[in-house]
Short mmCIF file of C-alpha atoms and ligand atoms in Angstrom, two decimals:
data_model
loop_
_atom_site.label_atom_id
_atom_site.label_comp_id
_atom_site.label_asym_id
_atom_site.label_seq_id
_atom_site.Cartn_x
_atom_site.Cartn_y
_atom_site.Cartn_z
CA MET A 1 27.32 -67.38 70.64
CA GLN A 2 23.46 -66.50 70.35
CA ASP A 3 22.53 -68.16 73.36
CA LEU A 4 19.49 -69.79 72.10
CA THR A 5 17.44 -72.51 73.28
CA ILE A 6 17.82 -75.74 70.95
CA ILE A 7 16.32 -79.16 71.28
CA PRO A 8 18.78 -81.82 69.50
CA ALA A 9 18.05 -84.62 67.62
CA SER A 10 15.33 -86.71 69.90
CA ASN A 11 15.22 -90.52 70.23
CA ALA A 12 11.74 -90.49 68.37
CA ALA A 13 11.72 -93.41 65.87
CA LEU A 14 11.71 -92.39 62.10
CA PRO A 15 9.50 -94.19 59.48
CA ASP A 16 11.24 -97.70 58.56
CA ALA A 17 9.48 -96.81 54.84
CA PRO A 18 8.34 -93.97 52.94
CA MET A 19 4.48 -93.60 52.86
CA ARG A 20 3.20 -94.67 49.29
CA LEU A 21 0.91 -91.98 47.86
CA LYS A 22 -1.47 -92.69 44.90
CA HIS A 23 -3.83 -90.39 43.04
CA TRP A 24 -7.71 -90.83 44.08
CA ILE A 25 -9.65 -90.49 41.04
CA GLY A 26 -13.12 -91.75 40.55
CA GLY A 27 -12.79 -93.88 43.69
CA ALA A 28 -9.72 -95.90 42.48
CA TRP A 29 -6.56 -95.24 44.01
CA VAL A 30 -4.28 -95.10 40.78
CA ASP A 31 -0.50 -94.58 39.83
CA SER A 32 0.40 -92.30 37.22
CA ALA A 33 0.15 -93.64 33.67
CA ASP A 34 3.92 -93.30 33.23
CA GLY A 35 5.04 -94.36 36.25
CA ALA A 36 6.39 -91.02 37.38
CA THR A 37 7.04 -90.49 41.06
CA SER A 38 8.27 -87.98 43.52
CA VAL A 39 10.11 -88.64 47.03
CA ARG A 40 9.98 -86.43 49.96
CA PHE A 41 12.43 -86.20 52.45
CA SER A 42 11.92 -84.92 56.30
CA PRO A 43 13.43 -81.45 55.96
CA ALA A 44 14.36 -81.83 59.73
CA HIS A 45 15.73 -85.58 59.73
CA GLY A 46 16.63 -86.02 56.14
CA VAL A 47 14.91 -89.31 55.53
CA PRO A 48 12.66 -90.46 52.71
CA VAL A 49 9.06 -90.13 54.32
CA SER A 50 6.83 -90.29 51.35
CA VAL A 51 6.91 -91.50 47.68
CA ALA A 52 4.01 -89.95 45.85
CA ALA A 53 2.81 -90.50 42.12
CA LYS A 54 3.60 -87.61 40.09
CA GLY A 55 0.80 -86.66 38.06
CA GLY A 56 0.54 -85.24 34.76
CA GLN A 57 -1.97 -83.94 32.23
CA ILE A 58 -3.86 -87.09 31.95
CA GLU A 59 -4.26 -87.64 35.73
CA ALA A 60 -5.36 -83.80 35.86
CA GLU A 61 -7.97 -84.44 33.05
CA ALA A 62 -9.20 -87.72 34.60
CA GLY A 63 -9.53 -86.25 37.93
CA ILE A 64 -11.83 -83.46 36.48
CA ALA A 65 -13.62 -85.84 34.04
CA ALA A 66 -14.64 -87.81 37.37
CA ALA A 67 -15.61 -84.98 39.32
CA ARG A 68 -17.55 -83.41 36.18
CA ALA A 69 -19.32 -86.79 35.90
CA ALA A 70 -19.96 -86.96 39.68
CA PHE A 71 -21.65 -83.78 39.93
CA ASP A 72 -23.91 -84.13 36.92
CA ILE A 73 -25.24 -87.36 37.94
CA GLY A 74 -26.10 -85.71 41.40
CA ALA A 75 -25.05 -88.51 43.57
CA TRP A 76 -23.62 -85.69 45.91
CA SER A 77 -25.04 -82.42 44.56
CA ARG A 78 -28.79 -83.46 44.88
CA THR A 79 -28.73 -84.89 48.18
CA SER A 80 -30.13 -83.14 51.39
CA GLY A 81 -28.28 -81.14 53.60
CA LYS A 82 -28.90 -83.62 56.27
CA ASP A 83 -27.17 -86.56 54.70
CA ARG A 84 -24.15 -84.24 53.78
CA ALA A 85 -24.03 -83.09 57.21
CA ILE A 86 -23.89 -86.91 58.50
CA LEU A 87 -21.28 -87.48 56.28
CA LEU A 88 -19.04 -84.49 57.32
CA LEU A 89 -19.36 -85.37 60.67
CA ARG A 90 -18.48 -88.93 60.32
CA VAL A 91 -15.22 -87.25 58.67
CA ALA A 92 -14.31 -85.11 61.52
CA ASP A 93 -14.79 -88.23 64.00
CA LEU A 94 -12.48 -90.48 61.69
CA ILE A 95 -10.02 -87.57 61.88
CA ASP A 96 -9.98 -87.53 65.49
CA ARG A 97 -9.50 -91.13 65.27
CA ASP A 98 -6.46 -90.64 63.29
CA ARG A 99 -5.08 -87.44 64.66
CA ALA A 100 -1.89 -88.68 66.27
CA ALA A 101 -1.13 -90.43 62.66
CA ILE A 102 -1.99 -87.82 60.50
CA ALA A 103 0.02 -85.06 62.79
CA ARG A 104 3.28 -87.30 62.65
CA GLN A 105 3.36 -87.28 58.74
CA GLU A 106 2.32 -83.81 58.78
CA VAL A 107 5.60 -83.13 60.74
CA LEU A 108 7.54 -85.58 58.87
CA GLU A 109 6.59 -83.84 55.39
CA SER A 110 6.49 -80.11 56.65
CA GLY A 111 9.16 -79.75 59.61
CA LYS A 112 6.71 -78.36 61.96
CA PRO A 113 6.62 -79.60 65.35
CA ILE A 114 4.45 -82.27 66.62
CA THR A 115 2.43 -80.51 69.41
CA GLN A 116 1.00 -77.93 66.85
CA ALA A 117 0.63 -80.59 64.22
CA MET A 118 -1.53 -81.89 66.76
CA ALA A 119 -3.32 -78.88 67.49
CA GLU A 120 -3.67 -78.29 63.96
CA ILE A 121 -5.39 -81.67 63.03
CA GLU A 122 -7.77 -81.01 66.15
CA GLY A 123 -8.78 -77.61 64.52
CA ALA A 124 -9.25 -79.13 61.26
CA ALA A 125 -12.02 -81.60 62.63
CA ASP A 126 -13.60 -78.78 64.26
CA ILE A 127 -13.81 -77.05 61.04
CA TRP A 128 -15.39 -80.30 59.61
CA ARG A 129 -18.01 -80.09 62.09
CA TYR A 130 -18.84 -76.61 61.74
CA ALA A 131 -19.05 -77.10 57.90
CA ALA A 132 -21.48 -79.83 58.88
CA ALA A 133 -24.01 -77.57 60.97
CA LEU A 134 -23.81 -75.00 57.81
CA ALA A 135 -24.78 -77.78 55.68
CA ARG A 136 -28.22 -77.80 57.10
CA THR A 137 -28.57 -74.03 56.95
CA LEU A 138 -28.48 -73.54 52.91
CA HIS A 139 -31.52 -71.28 51.98
CA GLY A 140 -31.99 -68.66 49.32
CA ASP A 141 -35.18 -66.01 49.52
CA SER A 142 -38.70 -65.48 48.41
CA HIS A 143 -40.49 -62.50 47.01
CA ASN A 144 -44.01 -62.52 47.86
CA SER A 145 -44.79 -59.01 46.88
CA LEU A 146 -44.20 -58.89 43.26
CA GLY A 147 -48.13 -58.51 42.63
CA PRO A 148 -50.92 -60.67 43.06
CA ASP A 149 -49.84 -63.40 40.25
CA MET A 150 -46.11 -63.40 40.59
CA LEU A 151 -43.65 -65.59 43.12
CA GLY A 152 -39.79 -64.84 42.93
CA LEU A 153 -37.51 -67.36 44.41
CA VAL A 154 -33.70 -67.03 44.72
CA LEU A 155 -32.28 -70.60 45.07
CA LYS A 156 -28.73 -71.12 46.55
CA GLU A 157 -27.14 -73.93 44.17
CA PRO A 158 -23.36 -75.77 44.61
CA ILE A 159 -21.29 -73.82 41.84
CA GLY A 160 -20.29 -77.61 40.46
CA VAL A 161 -16.75 -78.63 40.01
CA VAL A 162 -14.28 -77.15 42.19
CA SER A 163 -10.36 -77.13 41.65
CA LEU A 164 -8.97 -76.93 45.27
CA ILE A 165 -5.07 -76.24 45.23
CA THR A 166 -3.17 -75.79 48.36
CA PRO A 167 0.44 -75.14 49.75
CA TRP A 168 2.83 -76.80 51.90
CA ASN A 169 2.53 -74.80 55.04
CA PHE A 170 -0.50 -76.01 56.68
CA PRO A 171 -1.46 -78.89 54.32
CA PHE A 172 -4.29 -80.53 56.32
CA LEU A 173 -5.75 -77.33 57.95
CA ILE A 174 -5.78 -75.71 54.49
CA ILE A 175 -7.60 -78.31 52.83
CA SER A 176 -10.02 -78.41 55.91
CA GLN A 177 -10.70 -74.79 55.31
CA LYS A 178 -11.88 -75.49 51.72
CA LEU A 179 -13.23 -79.01 51.15
CA PRO A 180 -15.96 -79.64 54.03
CA PHE A 181 -17.44 -75.94 52.74
CA ALA A 182 -17.28 -77.14 49.06
CA LEU A 183 -19.05 -80.49 50.21
CA ALA A 184 -21.58 -78.75 52.27
CA ALA A 185 -22.61 -76.73 49.39
CA GLY A 186 -22.78 -79.83 47.39
CA CYS A 187 -19.88 -79.50 44.83
CA THR A 188 -17.59 -81.88 43.71
CA ALA A 189 -13.81 -81.31 43.75
CA VAL A 190 -10.27 -81.85 42.32
CA VAL A 191 -7.80 -81.57 44.97
CA LYS A 192 -4.34 -80.85 44.42
CA PRO A 193 -1.98 -80.66 47.57
CA SER A 194 1.60 -79.25 47.44
CA GLU A 195 4.06 -81.45 45.58
CA LEU A 196 6.06 -81.17 49.11
CA THR A 197 3.61 -82.17 51.56
CA PRO A 198 0.89 -84.45 49.96
CA GLY A 199 0.48 -87.24 52.54
CA THR A 200 -2.12 -85.83 54.65
CA THR A 201 -4.21 -84.79 52.16
CA VAL A 202 -4.01 -88.65 50.61
CA MET A 203 -4.70 -89.71 54.11
CA LEU A 204 -7.88 -87.68 54.36
CA GLY A 205 -9.03 -89.05 51.18
CA LYS A 206 -9.36 -92.77 52.89
CA LEU A 207 -10.98 -91.45 55.57
CA LEU A 208 -13.55 -89.68 52.98
CA ALA A 209 -13.79 -93.22 51.35
CA GLU A 210 -14.16 -94.84 54.87
CA ALA A 211 -16.69 -92.38 55.71
CA GLY A 212 -19.00 -93.46 52.37
CA LEU A 213 -18.63 -90.61 50.05
CA PRO A 214 -19.52 -91.73 46.61
CA ASP A 215 -16.98 -92.27 44.19
CA GLY A 216 -15.78 -89.47 42.11
CA VAL A 217 -17.15 -86.53 44.50
CA VAL A 218 -13.64 -85.72 45.65
CA ASN A 219 -10.38 -86.72 43.92
CA ILE A 220 -7.23 -86.32 44.55
CA VAL A 221 -4.11 -85.49 41.96
CA LEU A 222 -0.69 -85.42 43.09
CA GLY A 223 1.86 -83.50 41.32
CA TYR A 224 3.48 -80.19 40.74
CA GLY A 225 1.84 -76.79 39.63
CA GLU A 226 2.71 -77.33 36.38
CA PRO A 227 1.05 -79.28 34.71
CA VAL A 228 -1.53 -80.15 37.21
CA GLY A 229 -2.08 -77.31 38.91
CA ALA A 230 -2.15 -75.56 35.46
CA VAL A 231 -4.89 -77.78 34.01
CA LEU A 232 -6.82 -77.60 37.20
CA SER A 233 -7.13 -73.80 36.75
CA SER A 234 -7.70 -73.70 32.87
CA ASP A 235 -9.89 -76.68 32.22
CA PRO A 236 -13.33 -75.70 30.62
CA ARG A 237 -15.03 -78.63 33.01
CA VAL A 238 -14.17 -77.06 36.31
CA ASP A 239 -16.54 -74.13 37.47
CA MET A 240 -14.20 -72.38 40.32
CA VAL A 241 -10.50 -72.35 41.52
CA SER A 242 -9.97 -72.14 45.16
CA PHE A 243 -6.08 -71.44 45.73
CA THR A 244 -4.12 -70.68 48.67
CA GLY A 245 -0.54 -69.91 48.10
CA SER A 246 1.78 -67.28 46.78
CA THR A 247 0.48 -63.92 45.31
CA ALA A 248 2.88 -64.54 42.36
CA VAL A 249 1.17 -68.30 41.49
CA GLY A 250 -2.41 -66.73 42.40
CA LYS A 251 -1.71 -64.36 39.47
CA ARG A 252 -1.15 -67.14 37.25
CA ILE A 253 -4.04 -68.93 38.21
CA SER A 254 -6.59 -65.88 38.08
CA ALA A 255 -5.09 -65.51 34.12
CA ALA A 256 -5.37 -69.25 33.43
CA ALA A 257 -8.99 -69.14 34.67
CA SER A 258 -9.98 -66.08 33.05
CA ALA A 259 -10.02 -67.76 29.62
CA THR A 260 -13.30 -69.80 30.68
CA LEU A 261 -14.57 -66.86 33.16
CA LYS A 262 -14.13 -69.51 36.23
CA LYS A 263 -14.73 -68.34 39.98
CA VAL A 264 -11.69 -67.90 41.22
CA SER A 265 -11.37 -67.71 45.37
CA LEU A 266 -7.61 -66.56 46.38
CA GLU A 267 -5.82 -66.88 49.72
CA LEU A 268 -2.02 -65.25 49.42
CA GLY A 269 0.56 -63.84 50.75
CA GLY A 270 0.82 -61.11 53.93
CA LYS A 271 3.16 -58.62 55.34
CA ASN A 272 1.28 -58.48 58.09
CA PRO A 273 1.95 -55.23 60.91
CA GLN A 274 1.20 -54.99 64.33
CA VAL A 275 1.35 -51.19 65.46
CA ILE A 276 2.07 -50.74 69.07
CA PHE A 277 1.61 -47.66 70.96
CA PRO A 278 3.53 -46.49 73.97
CA ASP A 279 0.56 -47.05 76.44
CA ALA A 280 0.26 -50.90 75.32
CA ASP A 281 0.98 -53.56 77.89
CA LEU A 282 4.67 -54.16 76.50
CA ASP A 283 4.93 -57.74 77.95
CA GLN A 284 1.90 -58.95 76.48
CA ALA A 285 2.79 -57.46 73.10
CA ALA A 286 6.07 -59.22 72.91
CA ASP A 287 4.96 -62.27 74.02
CA ALA A 288 2.31 -62.20 71.02
CA ILE A 289 5.22 -60.95 68.67
CA ALA A 290 7.43 -63.56 69.41
CA PHE A 291 4.57 -66.00 68.62
CA GLY A 292 3.61 -64.15 65.64
CA VAL A 293 7.21 -64.24 64.16
CA TYR A 294 8.18 -67.60 65.05
CA PHE A 295 4.84 -69.93 64.89
CA ASN A 296 5.46 -72.28 62.33
CA ALA A 297 8.88 -70.99 61.75
CA GLY A 298 7.39 -67.97 60.41
CA GLU A 299 6.20 -69.83 57.34
CA CYS A 300 2.88 -68.45 57.53
CA CYS A 301 0.54 -66.29 55.46
CA ASN A 302 -0.18 -64.62 59.08
CA ALA A 303 3.15 -64.04 60.28
CA GLY A 304 3.20 -60.79 62.50
CA SER A 305 6.75 -60.31 60.38
CA ARG A 306 6.62 -56.35 60.58
CA ILE A 307 6.51 -54.43 64.01
CA ILE A 308 5.51 -50.90 63.84
CA VAL A 309 6.73 -49.41 67.13
CA HIS A 310 6.34 -46.16 68.83
CA GLU A 311 9.95 -44.58 68.97
CA SER A 312 9.60 -44.02 72.55
CA VAL A 313 9.14 -47.58 73.90
CA ALA A 314 10.84 -49.42 70.64
CA ALA A 315 14.25 -50.06 72.62
CA ALA A 316 12.52 -51.52 75.46
CA LEU A 317 10.20 -53.50 73.55
CA VAL A 318 12.74 -55.05 70.92
CA GLU A 319 14.69 -55.94 74.51
CA LYS A 320 11.65 -57.71 75.59
CA ILE A 321 11.24 -59.72 72.47
CA THR A 322 15.04 -60.82 72.33
CA VAL A 323 14.92 -62.15 75.86
CA LEU A 324 11.74 -64.39 74.97
CA SER A 325 13.41 -65.22 71.73
CA ARG A 326 16.23 -66.75 73.12
CA ARG A 327 14.02 -68.75 75.07
CA VAL A 328 11.72 -70.17 72.13
CA PRO A 329 12.93 -73.81 71.62
CA PHE A 330 14.01 -74.25 68.11
CA GLY A 331 15.13 -78.11 67.02
CA ASP A 332 13.69 -81.46 66.40
CA PRO A 333 9.89 -81.13 65.40
CA LEU A 334 9.54 -84.77 66.74
CA ASP A 335 10.37 -83.87 70.46
CA PRO A 336 7.15 -82.49 72.17
CA ARG A 337 9.52 -79.69 73.61
CA THR A 338 9.90 -77.92 70.57
CA GLN A 339 8.24 -74.64 69.48
CA VAL A 340 9.83 -74.03 66.10
CA GLY A 341 10.89 -76.82 63.58
CA ALA A 342 12.94 -77.02 60.47
CA ILE A 343 12.33 -74.81 57.00
CA ILE A 344 10.70 -76.50 54.22
CA SER A 345 13.73 -76.78 51.99
CA PRO A 346 17.07 -75.89 51.47
CA GLU A 347 16.21 -73.64 48.43
CA HIS A 348 13.72 -71.58 50.93
CA LEU A 349 16.40 -71.09 53.74
CA ALA A 350 18.78 -69.80 50.97
CA LYS A 351 15.76 -67.36 49.87
CA ILE A 352 15.37 -66.41 53.77
CA ASP A 353 18.91 -65.90 54.39
CA ALA A 354 19.11 -63.52 51.20
CA TYR A 355 16.41 -61.26 52.50
CA VAL A 356 18.38 -60.78 55.76
CA ARG A 357 21.64 -60.37 54.26
CA GLY A 358 19.70 -57.59 51.92
CA ALA A 359 18.50 -55.96 54.84
CA VAL A 360 21.90 -55.53 56.50
CA ALA A 361 23.69 -54.53 53.26
CA ALA A 362 20.98 -51.66 52.92
CA GLY A 363 21.85 -50.42 56.47
CA ALA A 364 19.58 -52.46 58.95
CA ARG A 365 20.91 -54.17 61.89
CA LEU A 366 20.62 -57.51 63.34
CA ALA A 367 19.52 -57.53 67.20
CA LEU A 368 19.61 -61.27 67.27
CA GLY A 369 20.03 -64.40 64.74
CA GLY A 370 20.69 -63.73 61.31
CA ALA A 371 22.01 -67.03 59.95
CA ALA A 372 21.00 -70.95 59.42
CA LEU A 373 20.98 -72.83 62.60
CA ASP A 374 22.56 -76.05 63.30
CA VAL A 375 20.87 -78.56 65.57
CA GLY A 376 22.69 -81.38 67.01
CA GLY A 377 22.13 -84.45 65.15
CA LEU A 378 19.85 -82.84 62.55
CA GLY A 379 22.07 -80.78 60.54
CA ALA A 380 21.36 -77.04 59.65
CA GLN A 381 18.03 -76.87 57.53
CA PHE A 382 16.90 -74.68 60.53
CA TYR A 383 16.85 -70.68 60.80
CA GLN A 384 17.96 -68.79 64.18
CA PRO A 385 15.17 -66.55 65.52
CA THR A 386 16.12 -63.10 64.14
CA ILE A 387 15.24 -59.78 64.61
CA VAL A 388 15.92 -56.71 62.39
CA THR A 389 15.92 -53.36 63.79
CA ASP A 390 16.55 -49.85 62.07
CA VAL A 391 14.35 -51.09 59.02
CA ARG A 392 13.06 -48.34 56.93
CA PRO A 393 9.78 -48.87 54.85
CA GLU A 394 11.32 -48.86 51.32
CA MET A 395 13.70 -51.95 52.34
CA GLU A 396 12.99 -55.34 50.62
CA ILE A 397 12.31 -56.83 54.09
CA ALA A 398 9.65 -54.17 55.26
CA ARG A 399 7.58 -55.21 51.85
CA GLU A 400 8.04 -58.58 50.94
CA GLU A 401 7.23 -61.72 52.48
CA VAL A 402 10.38 -63.25 54.11
CA PHE A 403 8.39 -66.26 55.41
CA GLY A 404 11.06 -67.04 57.78
CA PRO A 405 11.26 -66.52 61.68
CA VAL A 406 12.49 -63.07 60.68
CA LEU A 407 11.12 -59.90 62.51
CA SER A 408 11.38 -56.45 60.99
CA VAL A 409 11.11 -53.74 63.08
CA LEU A 410 9.96 -50.00 62.04
CA THR A 411 9.34 -47.03 64.47
CA PHE A 412 6.40 -44.18 64.29
CA ARG A 413 5.83 -40.91 66.08
CA THR A 414 2.28 -40.06 65.49
CA ALA A 415 -0.79 -42.42 65.02
CA ASP A 416 -1.38 -41.21 61.27
CA GLU A 417 2.15 -42.21 60.53
CA ALA A 418 1.65 -45.60 61.81
CA ILE A 419 -1.50 -45.92 59.92
CA GLN A 420 0.25 -44.99 56.98
CA LEU A 421 3.38 -47.38 57.59
CA ALA A 422 0.99 -50.29 58.26
CA ASN A 423 -1.07 -49.71 55.25
CA ASP A 424 2.07 -49.16 52.88
CA ALA A 425 2.13 -52.51 51.71
CA ALA A 426 1.03 -54.43 48.54
CA TYR A 427 -0.81 -56.91 50.81
CA GLY A 428 -3.24 -56.46 53.08
CA LEU A 429 -4.35 -59.85 54.71
CA SER A 430 -4.05 -59.35 58.75
CA ALA A 431 -2.92 -56.28 61.06
CA GLY A 432 -3.01 -55.90 64.68
CA VAL A 433 -2.86 -53.23 67.35
CA TRP A 434 -1.58 -52.84 70.64
CA SER A 435 -2.71 -50.03 73.40
CA SER A 436 -4.67 -50.08 76.41
CA ASP A 437 -6.99 -46.96 74.78
CA VAL A 438 -9.94 -48.71 73.03
CA SER A 439 -10.27 -45.58 71.03
CA THR A 440 -6.72 -45.87 69.51
CA CYS A 441 -7.66 -49.49 68.90
CA LEU A 442 -10.96 -48.70 67.19
CA ASP A 443 -9.52 -45.77 64.93
CA PHE A 444 -6.81 -48.51 63.86
CA MET A 445 -9.00 -51.13 63.27
CA ARG A 446 -11.23 -48.67 60.97
CA ARG A 447 -8.51 -47.24 58.92
CA VAL A 448 -6.16 -50.43 58.48
CA ARG A 449 -6.54 -51.78 55.06
CA ALA A 450 -6.56 -55.67 56.06
CA GLY A 451 -8.93 -58.59 56.04
CA THR A 452 -8.44 -59.55 59.75
CA VAL A 453 -7.80 -57.18 62.65
CA TRP A 454 -6.61 -58.24 65.89
CA THR A 455 -6.47 -55.78 68.97
CA ASN A 456 -4.45 -56.67 71.96
CA THR A 457 -3.88 -60.22 70.71
CA TRP A 458 -2.24 -61.95 67.68
CA MET A 459 -3.48 -64.79 65.40
CA ASP A 460 -6.44 -66.02 67.25
CA GLY A 461 -8.97 -67.94 64.56
CA PHE A 462 -12.46 -69.48 64.67
CA ALA A 463 -14.46 -71.51 62.37
CA GLU A 464 -17.10 -68.99 62.75
CA LEU A 465 -15.00 -65.96 61.42
CA PRO A 466 -14.06 -65.14 57.81
CA PHE A 467 -10.73 -65.04 56.87
CA GLY A 468 -9.21 -63.63 53.69
CA GLY A 469 -7.14 -60.60 52.30
CA PHE A 470 -7.71 -57.17 51.05
CA LYS A 471 -5.46 -56.00 48.11
CA GLN A 472 -2.87 -58.31 46.68
CA SER A 473 -3.58 -60.85 49.67
CA GLY A 474 -6.30 -62.42 47.57
CA GLN A 475 -10.06 -62.28 47.05
CA GLY A 476 -13.06 -64.30 48.39
CA ARG A 477 -13.06 -65.59 51.91
CA GLU A 478 -12.78 -69.04 53.70
CA LEU A 479 -14.58 -69.90 56.92
CA GLY A 480 -17.49 -68.76 58.53
CA ARG A 481 -20.69 -68.40 56.56
CA TYR A 482 -18.91 -66.56 53.69
CA GLY A 483 -16.58 -69.41 53.41
CA LEU A 484 -19.56 -71.55 52.29
CA GLU A 485 -21.23 -68.73 50.29
CA GLU A 486 -18.44 -68.96 47.85
CA PHE A 487 -19.36 -72.38 46.70
CA LEU A 488 -22.74 -71.39 45.93
CA GLU A 489 -24.57 -70.13 42.93
CA VAL A 490 -27.67 -68.02 43.00
CA LYS A 491 -30.50 -68.57 40.57
CA THR A 492 -33.63 -66.48 40.31
CA VAL A 493 -37.22 -68.35 39.62
CA GLN A 494 -39.95 -66.25 38.45
CA MET A 495 -43.37 -68.32 38.95
CA ARG A 496 -46.40 -67.24 37.31
CA ILE A 497 -49.67 -68.13 39.70
CA GLY A 498 -52.20 -66.44 37.84
CA GLN A 499 -54.28 -67.83 35.06
CA THR A 500 -52.62 -66.29 32.01
CA ARG A 501 -50.02 -63.75 31.25
CA GLY A 502 -51.09 -60.58 29.19
CA ALA A 503 -50.32 -60.84 25.59
CA TRP A 504 -47.36 -59.44 24.28
CA VAL A 505 -48.60 -59.66 20.54
CA ALA A 506 -51.55 -57.31 20.13
P1 NAD B 601 2.71 -71.56 45.90
O1 NAD B 601 2.32 -70.72 45.54
O2 NAD B 601 4.44 -71.80 45.36
O3 NAD B 601 2.22 -73.22 45.62
C1 NAD B 601 0.85 -73.19 45.79
C2 NAD B 601 0.27 -74.23 45.30
O4 NAD B 601 0.27 -73.94 44.04
C3 NAD B 601 1.05 -75.58 45.20
O5 NAD B 601 0.13 -76.63 45.42
C4 NAD B 601 1.61 -75.78 43.94
O6 NAD B 601 2.12 -76.90 43.29
C5 NAD B 601 0.50 -74.84 43.13
N1 NAD B 601 1.47 -74.39 41.83
C6 NAD B 601 2.55 -73.88 41.77
N2 NAD B 601 2.52 -73.25 40.30
C7 NAD B 601 1.01 -73.22 39.87
C8 NAD B 601 0.33 -73.05 38.70
N3 NAD B 601 0.93 -72.24 37.50
N4 NAD B 601 -0.83 -73.09 38.53
C9 NAD B 601 -1.60 -73.97 39.49
N5 NAD B 601 -0.86 -74.48 40.79
C10 NAD B 601 0.23 -74.26 40.82
O7 NAD B 601 2.93 -71.61 47.57
P2 NAD B 601 3.81 -72.12 48.79
O8 NAD B 601 5.27 -71.94 48.69
O9 NAD B 601 3.29 -73.80 48.44
O10 NAD B 601 3.07 -71.42 50.18
C11 NAD B 601 3.37 -70.44 50.53
C12 NAD B 601 2.72 -69.13 50.12
O11 NAD B 601 1.45 -69.35 50.67
C13 NAD B 601 3.10 -68.12 50.81
O12 NAD B 601 3.30 -67.00 49.98
C14 NAD B 601 1.85 -67.74 51.67
O13 NAD B 601 1.58 -66.76 52.14
C15 NAD B 601 0.66 -68.45 51.08
N6 NAD B 601 -0.19 -68.96 52.01
C16 NAD B 601 -1.48 -68.07 52.13
C17 NAD B 601 -2.43 -68.32 53.17
C18 NAD B 601 -3.65 -67.46 53.00
O14 NAD B 601 -4.75 -68.11 53.55
N7 NAD B 601 -3.97 -66.23 52.60
C19 NAD B 601 -2.26 -69.51 54.07
C20 NAD B 601 -1.07 -70.30 53.88
C21 NAD B 601 0.02 -69.80 52.83
#
């Protein structure tokens, strides 16, 4: 027996009936023209928790048409930054008001623990407030030294109609990393949440309506990647696609968008390394590593899934992580004691397990876990905390995103080797370094190819700080000022001030 900490089924009430979800198009809540729906079952509890309209080409095109018309009419795109900020702040207040209900639906559809969902919704409201502040700072440049009769202006304008396509792992947080910035910029949007977790995006739509957003400024089309996501990525009326999800789908979106040369912003996967030097505080590192790999059951683009530890401290560190791993409560996500909930789907659980089995077959060793976890009263759509040691850099488990509570441990001897291993990945989302020597941290920070670097910490985040990936982890940035700039277009204006321009024709 693995001697793990398991939280069995709690007595928290499950919904009597699933939430009914419709598309939001041009200000109206509508079913699909063909009446199609899809049912989502709670990954932890097995009961139906939402029944969503399943959109097709008709609904995707209707959403785009509504967003295009709203943008071109200017009911939002030509309002003042002040008015946009007032609305975004109202939305943030409404999110706070409904936080418990939103968090609960997020738990029921995604399997994540309730305390974590509550924190995410709170963090999302904070992002809406930050974007509201940015809405009042939009400005371009002026050029007043182009000669006595010329004034140059550089204007920032909303890019236009944006498609926002989101994944299932942080549904409400990720749409909140996109939509308030797009709205602050003056864009209109068509939103497609993951087919696995549509509920909280629809709840957000209701709050936008309550806050007084004009019809058609935001449209929500529910459904699958094919056809809805594909139409949102290729329709000529869309000016930009902002996508968060897997690298494989990101490449498809980029290809689909290329026919009309839309701007594409991509937040994709990661295989994020943490390098632990021998002078690190191993207790703190072990705790952060446990957090980095088990948070959201490892279904996290930022999962610290690849540990590169100096060989002199590897055994001691693995022992500390193993002790902590046994103490992390896995189980019923509706119980407030739970820190790790269910895996999103049986197919994904099988994929996680296949990576672990493949690693063992390739010569790696299991220090802990390595199988599905049966949680009393809930079944086995859970995965044990898993530590895989003796991992070599060429193994699949060292290179590919497992997206489960699975840690791969590699070792190094020299700092150069550590950097080389950290950079030996197709991804470049985030990276971390643990050392008590600031020079070691600075050297690592400068040489690692990743969009975010944490030194002696892991996975902190702030609305003010941009987030995004190098290499195949994406392009563009979310959050911070850069997150707003993504949704802006630049227009150059040259104004003659003098009487007449010199004649070109003699
Ligand atoms: P996914 O790529 O399977 O799906 C993401 C979204 O794309 C869903 O809404 C899906 O319906 C849609 N989609 C699927 N096929 C499409 C197509 N052909 N055209 C347009 N849209 C399509 O990803 P997922 O499984 O939902 O999420 C997990 C992935 O997301 C992981 O790889 C993870 O690393 C990544 N992720 C990245 C970040 C980040 O900020 N970098 C954050 C969270 C998740």
